[in-house]
mmCIF file of C-alpha atoms in Angstrom:
data_model
loop_
_atom_site.group_PDB
_atom_site.id
_atom_site.type_symbol
_atom_site.label_atom_id
_atom_site.label_comp_id
_atom_site.label_asym_id
_atom_site.label_seq_id
_atom_site.Cartn_x
_atom_site.Cartn_y
_atom_site.Cartn_z
ATOM 1 C CA MET A 4 0.000 0.000 0.000
ATOM 2 C CA LYS A 5 2.880 2.375 0.809
ATOM 3 C CA THR A 6 4.233 1.953 -2.725
ATOM 4 C CA ILE A 7 0.873 2.922 -4.198
ATOM 5 C CA LEU A 8 0.682 5.956 -1.919
ATOM 6 C CA SER A 9 4.241 6.962 -2.760
ATOM 7 C CA ALA A 10 3.428 6.747 -6.461
ATOM 8 C CA ALA A 11 0.257 8.775 -5.925
ATOM 9 C CA ALA A 12 2.208 11.353 -3.950
ATOM 10 C CA MET A 13 4.791 11.605 -6.735
ATOM 11 C CA ILE A 14 2.089 12.010 -9.398
ATOM 12 C CA LEU A 15 0.433 14.723 -7.307
ATOM 13 C CA ALA A 16 3.757 16.489 -6.838
ATOM 14 C CA LEU A 17 4.716 16.283 -10.513
ATOM 15 C CA SER A 18 1.279 17.257 -11.789
ATOM 16 C CA GLY A 19 1.374 20.629 -10.086
ATOM 17 C CA THR A 20 -1.787 19.711 -8.180
ATOM 18 C CA ALA A 21 -0.196 20.544 -4.833
ATOM 19 C CA PHE A 22 -2.157 23.282 -3.129
ATOM 20 C CA ALA A 23 0.667 24.858 -1.154
ATOM 21 C CA GLU A 24 4.282 25.027 -2.103
ATOM 22 C CA GLY A 25 5.991 21.914 -0.867
ATOM 23 C CA ASP A 26 7.242 18.517 -1.902
ATOM 24 C CA VAL A 27 4.802 15.661 -1.255
ATOM 25 C CA ALA A 28 7.515 12.982 -1.489
ATOM 26 C CA LYS A 29 9.737 14.864 0.977
ATOM 27 C CA GLY A 30 6.722 15.361 3.229
ATOM 28 C CA GLU A 31 6.105 11.607 3.212
ATOM 29 C CA LYS A 32 9.699 11.062 4.329
ATOM 30 C CA ASP A 33 9.420 13.810 6.975
ATOM 31 C CA PHE A 34 6.182 12.286 8.289
ATOM 32 C CA LYS A 35 8.310 9.611 9.980
ATOM 33 C CA LYS A 36 8.880 12.154 12.752
ATOM 34 C CA CYS A 37 5.124 12.718 13.098
ATOM 35 C CA LYS A 38 4.117 9.072 13.193
ATOM 36 C CA SER A 39 5.485 8.620 16.681
ATOM 37 C CA CYS A 40 2.268 10.406 17.732
ATOM 38 C CA HIS A 41 0.003 10.394 14.648
ATOM 39 C CA GLY A 42 -1.287 7.838 12.206
ATOM 40 C CA ILE A 43 -3.122 8.201 8.919
ATOM 41 C CA ILE A 44 -6.099 5.839 8.980
ATOM 42 C CA ASP A 45 -8.657 6.030 6.164
ATOM 43 C CA THR A 46 -12.431 5.949 6.618
ATOM 44 C CA ASP A 47 -12.447 2.154 6.095
ATOM 45 C CA GLY A 48 -10.051 1.746 9.023
ATOM 46 C CA GLU A 49 -7.047 0.896 6.846
ATOM 47 C CA ALA A 50 -3.790 2.194 8.284
ATOM 48 C CA LEU A 51 -2.125 4.072 5.446
ATOM 49 C CA PHE A 52 0.620 5.094 7.847
ATOM 50 C CA LYS A 53 0.716 3.345 11.198
ATOM 51 C CA GLY A 54 1.553 5.646 14.029
ATOM 52 C CA GLY A 55 1.094 6.418 17.671
ATOM 53 C CA LYS A 56 -2.176 7.347 19.289
ATOM 54 C CA THR A 57 -0.856 10.242 21.347
ATOM 55 C CA GLY A 58 -2.122 12.554 18.600
ATOM 56 C CA PRO A 59 -5.269 12.359 16.466
ATOM 57 C CA ASN A 60 -5.615 10.587 13.129
ATOM 58 C CA LEU A 61 -4.506 12.986 10.402
ATOM 59 C CA TYR A 62 -6.482 11.451 7.550
ATOM 60 C CA GLY A 63 -8.584 14.179 5.941
ATOM 61 C CA ILE A 64 -7.286 16.946 8.180
ATOM 62 C CA VAL A 65 -7.413 19.685 5.522
ATOM 63 C CA GLY A 66 -10.984 20.968 5.427
ATOM 64 C CA ARG A 67 -11.877 19.524 8.824
ATOM 65 C CA THR A 68 -12.964 21.456 11.920
ATOM 66 C CA ALA A 69 -10.205 21.531 14.527
ATOM 67 C CA GLY A 70 -10.543 19.304 17.582
ATOM 68 C CA THR A 71 -13.220 16.966 16.239
ATOM 69 C CA VAL A 72 -11.794 13.469 15.622
ATOM 70 C CA GLU A 73 -14.322 11.215 17.286
ATOM 71 C CA GLY A 74 -12.868 9.258 20.188
ATOM 72 C CA PHE A 75 -9.748 11.422 20.578
ATOM 73 C CA LYS A 76 -9.408 13.435 23.793
ATOM 74 C CA TYR A 77 -8.295 16.925 22.812
ATOM 75 C CA GLY A 78 -7.166 19.740 25.038
ATOM 76 C CA ASP A 79 -9.686 22.463 25.846
ATOM 77 C CA SER A 80 -7.962 25.133 23.728
ATOM 78 C CA ILE A 81 -8.110 23.295 20.406
ATOM 79 C CA VAL A 82 -11.705 22.243 21.062
ATOM 80 C CA ALA A 83 -12.579 25.900 21.762
ATOM 81 C CA ALA A 84 -10.868 26.962 18.522
ATOM 82 C CA GLY A 85 -12.883 24.394 16.570
ATOM 83 C CA GLU A 86 -16.122 25.418 18.251
ATOM 84 C CA ALA A 87 -15.317 29.018 17.275
ATOM 85 C CA GLY A 88 -15.091 27.909 13.619
ATOM 86 C CA LEU A 89 -11.436 26.961 13.051
ATOM 87 C CA VAL A 90 -11.312 24.741 9.964
ATOM 88 C CA TRP A 91 -7.907 23.447 8.938
ATOM 89 C CA THR A 92 -6.462 24.810 5.710
ATOM 90 C CA GLU A 93 -2.912 24.197 4.568
ATOM 91 C CA GLU A 94 -1.952 27.710 5.637
ATOM 92 C CA LEU A 95 -3.441 27.329 9.123
ATOM 93 C CA LEU A 96 -1.818 23.901 9.574
ATOM 94 C CA MET A 97 1.554 25.428 8.717
ATOM 95 C CA GLU A 98 1.060 28.136 11.333
ATOM 96 C CA TYR A 99 -0.047 25.579 13.930
ATOM 97 C CA ILE A 100 2.844 23.193 13.296
ATOM 98 C CA LYS A 101 5.367 26.034 13.611
ATOM 99 C CA ASP A 102 4.111 26.981 17.101
ATOM 100 C CA PRO A 103 1.058 25.050 18.380
ATOM 101 C CA LYS A 104 0.710 26.894 21.677
ATOM 102 C CA GLY A 105 1.228 30.356 20.155
ATOM 103 C CA PHE A 106 -1.221 29.532 17.366
ATOM 104 C CA LEU A 107 -3.940 28.537 19.831
ATOM 105 C CA LYS A 108 -3.341 31.636 21.940
ATOM 106 C CA GLU A 109 -3.846 33.761 18.831
ATOM 107 C CA GLN A 110 -6.865 31.814 17.546
ATOM 108 C CA THR A 111 -8.701 31.711 20.863
ATOM 109 C CA GLY A 112 -7.617 35.081 22.215
ATOM 110 C CA ASP A 113 -6.743 33.276 25.446
ATOM 111 C CA SER A 114 -3.236 34.026 26.737
ATOM 112 C CA ALA A 115 -3.429 30.824 28.818
ATOM 113 C CA ALA A 116 -4.272 28.586 25.813
ATOM 114 C CA LYS A 117 -2.311 25.342 25.711
ATOM 115 C CA SER A 118 -1.625 22.640 23.162
ATOM 116 C CA LYS A 119 -0.962 18.984 23.793
ATOM 117 C CA MET A 120 1.315 19.102 20.737
ATOM 118 C CA THR A 121 4.674 20.316 21.981
ATOM 119 C CA PHE A 122 6.672 19.551 18.826
ATOM 120 C CA LYS A 123 7.439 22.597 16.668
ATOM 121 C CA TRP A 124 8.490 22.312 13.029
ATOM 122 C CA GLY A 125 10.170 25.382 11.521
ATOM 123 C CA LYS A 126 9.418 24.586 7.866
ATOM 124 C CA PRO A 127 6.280 22.415 7.704
ATOM 125 C CA GLU A 128 5.386 23.030 4.036
ATOM 126 C CA ASP A 129 6.321 19.520 2.843
ATOM 127 C CA ILE A 130 4.498 17.788 5.705
ATOM 128 C CA VAL A 131 1.366 19.872 5.137
ATOM 129 C CA VAL A 132 1.298 19.216 1.386
ATOM 130 C CA PHE A 133 1.750 15.506 2.144
ATOM 131 C CA LEU A 134 -1.141 15.557 4.652
ATOM 132 C CA ALA A 135 -3.304 17.470 2.184
ATOM 133 C CA SER A 136 -2.889 14.582 -0.262
ATOM 134 C CA PHE A 137 -5.080 12.554 2.159
ATOM 135 C CA SER A 138 -7.914 15.075 2.164
ATOM 136 C CA ALA A 139 -10.913 14.282 -0.011
ATOM 137 C CA GLU A 140 -11.819 17.894 -0.649
ATOM 138 C CA MET A 141 -9.581 20.898 -0.829
ATOM 139 C CA PRO A 142 -11.770 23.922 -0.046
ATOM 140 C CA ALA A 143 -10.573 27.376 -0.975
ATOM 141 C CA GLU A 144 -9.457 29.632 1.887
ATOM 142 C CA GLY A 145 -12.549 30.791 3.764
ATOM 143 C CA GLU A 146 -14.851 28.461 1.822
ATOM 144 C CA ALA A 147 -14.701 25.693 4.445
ATOM 145 C CA ALA A 148 -15.760 27.985 7.252
ATOM 146 C CA GLU A 149 -18.799 29.120 5.296
ATOM 147 C CA GLY A 150 -19.698 25.510 4.470
ATOM 148 C CA GLU A 151 -19.363 24.522 8.109
ATOM 149 C CA ALA A 152 -21.614 27.346 9.242
ATOM 150 C CA ALA A 153 -24.252 26.435 6.675
ATOM 151 C CA GLU A 154 -24.211 22.774 7.628
ATOM 152 C CA GLY A 155 -24.293 23.286 11.378
ATOM 153 C CA GLU A 156 -23.484 19.994 13.066
ATOM 154 C CA ALA A 157 -21.036 17.582 11.447
ATOM 155 C CA THR A 158 -22.630 14.900 9.332
ATOM 156 C CA GLU A 159 -22.203 11.216 10.118
ATOM 157 C CA SER A 160 -19.630 10.873 7.319
ATOM 158 C CA ASP A 161 -17.708 13.863 8.710
ATOM 159 C CA SER A 162 -17.370 12.193 12.107
ATOM 160 C CA THR A 163 -15.349 9.368 10.622
ATOM 161 C CA THR A 164 -12.773 11.716 9.155
ATOM 162 C CA THR A 165 -12.734 14.714 11.457
ATOM 163 C CA ASN A 166 -9.939 16.145 13.576
#
């Protein structure tokens, strides 16, 4: 399965379909550092990348409301950000990965905001483009938030792939 995904990642990278600037193949390699806490498990339960369970499943993270993977116990700050309408885009993921705690402080307006993710990555572009390759839909900036507001509660299919 990894070979198929690697080929798909290469095709995506070479086709110019990447949504942010970054290298999908390099991001796949860099993801090895992330998988100590995170896995990528598709909606059928197939582990595309086996990883730890300290962090939430990252399958479909782009376009998903923050803090909403069913069955994962998030910290209060990221849940509050999601409840306030934070929907992950590639740009927001890059900001978060660079400084999770600082990002949540800014998003929530709470100077005491905390993040369970303590790892900071200075240049997360490749990782984010790699993660985006596992997202079914790539909404335009701002489009996801409007769609979320119009839909209200997450649908049953959203709950299987939400963060």
